[in-house]
Amino acid sequence: MTSDDKSSLPKCRCGHDRTHHLVSAEPEYTFGGYLLLLLGVTVKPIKLKYRCRQCDTIFETTTDPKLIGGQI
Ligand SMILES: [Zn+2]
């Protein structure tokens, strides 16, 4: 049993996990991060929220820098 087993990823009620094409990652920034974004500066999010576009549910959030870094 390994922790990176794909079947252990959280899923929404339609059964989509974060690798599904109907699931989008929504970045969340600190307040200062939002201000920098308004200035056009690229900021690293502090958190990613995975939302299924079919059922409109956020079913997973992550603060894993490896996953966050992959979004930029
Ligand atoms: Zn869903």
CSV table of N, CA and C and ligand atoms in Angstrom, one decimal:
chain,number,residue,atom,x,y,z
A,1,MET,N,0.9,-1.2,0.0
A,1,MET,CA,0.0,0.0,0.0
A,1,MET,C,0.9,1.2,0.0
A,2,THR,N,0.7,2.1,-1.0
A,2,THR,CA,1.6,3.3,-1.1
A,2,THR,C,0.7,4.5,-1.0
A,3,SER,N,1.3,5.6,-0.5
A,3,SER,CA,0.5,6.8,-0.4
A,3,SER,C,0.2,7.5,-1.7
A,4,ASP,N,0.9,7.2,-2.7
A,4,ASP,CA,0.6,7.9,-4.0
A,4,ASP,C,-0.3,7.0,-4.9
A,5,ASP,N,-0.9,6.0,-4.3
A,5,ASP,CA,-1.9,5.2,-5.1
A,5,ASP,C,-3.0,6.2,-5.6
A,6,LYS,N,-3.2,6.1,-6.9
A,6,LYS,CA,-4.2,7.0,-7.6
A,6,LYS,C,-5.6,6.9,-7.0
A,7,SER,N,-6.0,5.6,-6.7
A,7,SER,CA,-7.3,5.4,-6.2
A,7,SER,C,-7.6,6.0,-4.8
A,8,SER,N,-6.6,6.5,-4.2
A,8,SER,CA,-6.8,7.1,-2.8
A,8,SER,C,-7.0,8.6,-2.9
A,9,LEU,N,-7.0,9.2,-4.1
A,9,LEU,CA,-7.3,10.6,-4.2
A,9,LEU,C,-8.8,10.9,-3.9
A,10,PRO,N,-9.0,12.0,-3.2
A,10,PRO,CA,-10.4,12.4,-2.9
A,10,PRO,C,-11.2,12.6,-4.2
A,11,LYS,N,-12.4,12.3,-4.1
A,11,LYS,CA,-13.3,12.4,-5.3
A,11,LYS,C,-14.6,13.2,-4.9
A,12,CYS,N,-15.1,13.9,-5.9
A,12,CYS,CA,-16.4,14.5,-5.7
A,12,CYS,C,-17.5,13.4,-5.9
A,13,ARG,N,-18.8,13.8,-5.8
A,13,ARG,CA,-19.8,12.8,-5.8
A,13,ARG,C,-20.0,12.2,-7.2
A,14,CYS,N,-19.5,12.9,-8.3
A,14,CYS,CA,-19.5,12.2,-9.6
A,14,CYS,C,-18.4,11.2,-9.8
A,15,GLY,N,-17.4,11.2,-8.8
A,15,GLY,CA,-16.3,10.3,-9.0
A,15,GLY,C,-15.1,10.8,-9.7
A,16,HIS,N,-15.1,12.2,-9.8
A,16,HIS,CA,-13.9,12.8,-10.5
A,16,HIS,C,-12.9,13.1,-9.4
A,17,ASP,N,-11.6,12.8,-9.7
A,17,ASP,CA,-10.5,13.3,-8.8
A,17,ASP,C,-9.8,14.4,-9.5
A,18,ARG,N,-8.8,15.0,-8.9
A,18,ARG,CA,-8.1,16.2,-9.4
A,18,ARG,C,-7.5,16.0,-10.7
A,19,THR,N,-7.3,14.8,-11.2
A,19,THR,CA,-6.7,14.6,-12.5
A,19,THR,C,-7.7,14.6,-13.6
A,20,HIS,N,-9.0,14.7,-13.3
A,20,HIS,CA,-10.0,14.6,-14.3
A,20,HIS,C,-10.1,16.0,-15.1
A,21,HIS,N,-10.5,15.9,-16.3
A,21,HIS,CA,-10.5,17.1,-17.1
A,21,HIS,C,-11.6,18.0,-16.8
A,22,LEU,N,-12.6,17.6,-16.1
A,22,LEU,CA,-13.7,18.4,-15.6
A,22,LEU,C,-13.4,19.1,-14.3
A,23,VAL,N,-12.3,18.9,-13.8
A,23,VAL,CA,-11.9,19.4,-12.5
A,23,VAL,C,-10.9,20.5,-12.7
A,24,SER,N,-11.1,21.7,-12.2
A,24,SER,CA,-10.2,22.8,-12.3
A,24,SER,C,-9.5,23.1,-10.9
A,25,ALA,N,-8.3,23.5,-11.0
A,25,ALA,CA,-7.6,23.9,-9.8
A,25,ALA,C,-7.8,25.4,-9.6
A,26,GLU,N,-8.3,25.9,-8.5
A,26,GLU,CA,-8.4,27.3,-8.3
A,26,GLU,C,-7.4,27.8,-7.2
A,27,PRO,N,-6.5,28.6,-7.6
A,27,PRO,CA,-5.5,29.1,-6.7
A,27,PRO,C,-6.1,30.0,-5.7
A,28,GLU,N,-5.5,30.0,-4.5
A,28,GLU,CA,-5.9,30.9,-3.4
A,28,GLU,C,-4.6,31.6,-3.0
A,29,TYR,N,-4.7,33.0,-2.8
A,29,TYR,CA,-3.5,33.8,-2.5
A,29,TYR,C,-3.7,34.4,-1.1
A,30,THR,N,-2.6,34.9,-0.6
A,30,THR,CA,-2.7,35.7,0.6
A,30,THR,C,-3.2,37.1,0.1
A,31,PHE,N,-3.6,37.9,1.1
A,31,PHE,CA,-4.1,39.3,0.8
A,31,PHE,C,-3.0,40.0,0.0
A,32,GLY,N,-1.8,39.9,0.5
A,32,GLY,CA,-0.7,40.6,-0.2
A,32,GLY,C,-0.5,40.0,-1.6
A,33,GLY,N,-0.7,38.7,-1.8
A,33,GLY,CA,-0.6,38.1,-3.1
A,33,GLY,C,-1.6,38.6,-4.0
A,34,TYR,N,-2.9,38.8,-3.6
A,34,TYR,CA,-3.9,39.4,-4.5
A,34,TYR,C,-3.5,40.8,-4.9
A,35,LEU,N,-2.9,41.6,-4.0
A,35,LEU,CA,-2.5,42.9,-4.4
A,35,LEU,C,-1.4,42.9,-5.5
A,36,LEU,N,-0.5,42.0,-5.3
A,36,LEU,CA,0.6,41.9,-6.3
A,36,LEU,C,0.0,41.4,-7.6
A,37,LEU,N,-1.0,40.5,-7.6
A,37,LEU,CA,-1.6,40.0,-8.8
A,37,LEU,C,-2.2,41.2,-9.6
A,38,LEU,N,-2.8,42.1,-8.8
A,38,LEU,CA,-3.5,43.3,-9.4
A,38,LEU,C,-2.4,44.2,-10.1
A,39,LEU,N,-1.2,44.1,-9.6
A,39,LEU,CA,-0.1,44.9,-10.2
A,39,LEU,C,0.5,44.1,-11.4
A,40,GLY,N,0.0,42.9,-11.6
A,40,GLY,CA,0.6,42.1,-12.8
A,40,GLY,C,1.8,41.3,-12.4
A,41,VAL,N,2.0,41.1,-11.1
A,41,VAL,CA,3.2,40.3,-10.7
A,41,VAL,C,2.7,38.9,-10.5
A,42,THR,N,3.5,37.9,-11.0
A,42,THR,CA,3.2,36.5,-10.8
A,42,THR,C,3.5,36.1,-9.4
A,43,VAL,N,2.5,35.6,-8.7
A,43,VAL,CA,2.6,35.2,-7.3
A,43,VAL,C,2.3,33.8,-7.2
A,44,LYS,N,3.0,33.1,-6.3
A,44,LYS,CA,2.7,31.7,-6.0
A,44,LYS,C,1.5,31.6,-5.1
A,45,PRO,N,0.5,30.8,-5.4
A,45,PRO,CA,-0.6,30.7,-4.5
A,45,PRO,C,-0.2,30.0,-3.2
A,46,ILE,N,-0.9,30.2,-2.1
A,46,ILE,CA,-0.6,29.5,-0.9
A,46,ILE,C,-1.4,28.2,-0.8
A,47,LYS,N,-2.4,28.1,-1.7
A,47,LYS,CA,-3.3,26.9,-1.6
A,47,LYS,C,-4.0,26.7,-3.0
A,48,LEU,N,-4.3,25.4,-3.3
A,48,LEU,CA,-5.1,25.1,-4.5
A,48,LEU,C,-6.4,24.5,-4.0
A,49,LYS,N,-7.5,24.9,-4.7
A,49,LYS,CA,-8.7,24.2,-4.4
A,49,LYS,C,-9.2,23.6,-5.7
A,50,TYR,N,-9.5,22.3,-5.6
A,50,TYR,CA,-10.0,21.5,-6.8
A,50,TYR,C,-11.5,21.5,-6.8
A,51,ARG,N,-12.0,22.1,-7.9
A,51,ARG,CA,-13.5,22.2,-8.1
A,51,ARG,C,-13.9,21.4,-9.3
A,52,CYS,N,-14.9,20.5,-9.1
A,52,CYS,CA,-15.5,19.8,-10.2
A,52,CYS,C,-16.5,20.7,-10.9
A,53,ARG,N,-16.3,20.9,-12.2
A,53,ARG,CA,-17.2,21.8,-13.0
A,53,ARG,C,-18.5,21.2,-13.3
A,54,GLN,N,-18.7,19.9,-13.0
A,54,GLN,CA,-20.0,19.2,-13.2
A,54,GLN,C,-20.9,19.4,-12.0
A,55,CYS,N,-20.4,19.2,-10.8
A,55,CYS,CA,-21.3,19.3,-9.7
A,55,CYS,C,-21.0,20.6,-8.9
A,56,ASP,N,-20.0,21.4,-9.3
A,56,ASP,CA,-19.6,22.6,-8.7
A,56,ASP,C,-19.3,22.5,-7.2
A,57,THR,N,-18.5,21.4,-6.9
A,57,THR,CA,-18.1,21.2,-5.6
A,57,THR,C,-16.6,21.2,-5.4
A,58,ILE,N,-16.1,21.9,-4.4
A,58,ILE,CA,-14.7,21.8,-4.1
A,58,ILE,C,-14.5,20.6,-3.1
A,59,PHE,N,-13.8,19.6,-3.6
A,59,PHE,CA,-13.7,18.4,-2.9
A,59,PHE,C,-12.3,18.1,-2.3
A,60,GLU,N,-11.3,19.0,-2.7
A,60,GLU,CA,-10.0,18.8,-2.2
A,60,GLU,C,-9.3,20.1,-2.2
A,61,THR,N,-8.5,20.4,-1.2
A,61,THR,CA,-7.6,21.5,-1.2
A,61,THR,C,-6.2,21.0,-0.8
A,62,THR,N,-5.2,21.7,-1.3
A,62,THR,CA,-3.8,21.3,-1.0
A,62,THR,C,-3.0,22.5,-0.8
A,63,THR,N,-2.0,22.3,0.1
A,63,THR,CA,-0.9,23.3,0.2
A,63,THR,C,0.4,22.7,-0.1
A,64,ASP,N,0.4,21.6,-0.8
A,64,ASP,CA,1.6,20.9,-1.3
A,64,ASP,C,2.3,21.8,-2.3
A,65,PRO,N,3.5,22.2,-2.0
A,65,PRO,CA,4.3,23.1,-2.9
A,65,PRO,C,4.5,22.5,-4.3
A,66,LYS,N,4.6,21.1,-4.3
A,66,LYS,CA,4.9,20.5,-5.6
A,66,LYS,C,3.7,20.6,-6.5
A,67,LEU,N,2.5,20.4,-5.9
A,67,LEU,CA,1.3,20.6,-6.7
A,67,LEU,C,1.0,22.0,-7.1
A,68,ILE,N,1.3,22.9,-6.2
A,68,ILE,CA,1.1,24.3,-6.4
A,68,ILE,C,2.0,24.8,-7.5
A,69,GLY,N,3.3,24.4,-7.4
A,69,GLY,CA,4.3,24.8,-8.4
A,69,GLY,C,3.9,24.3,-9.8
A,70,GLY,N,3.3,23.1,-9.9
A,70,GLY,CA,2.9,22.6,-11.2
A,70,GLY,C,1.8,23.4,-11.9
A,71,GLN,N,1.2,24.3,-11.2
A,71,GLN,CA,0.1,25.1,-11.7
A,71,GLN,C,0.6,26.3,-12.5
A,72,ILE,N,1.9,26.7,-12.3
A,72,ILE,CA,2.4,27.9,-12.9
A,72,ILE,C,3.2,27.7,-14.1
B,1,ZN,ZN,-18.4,16.3,-9.6
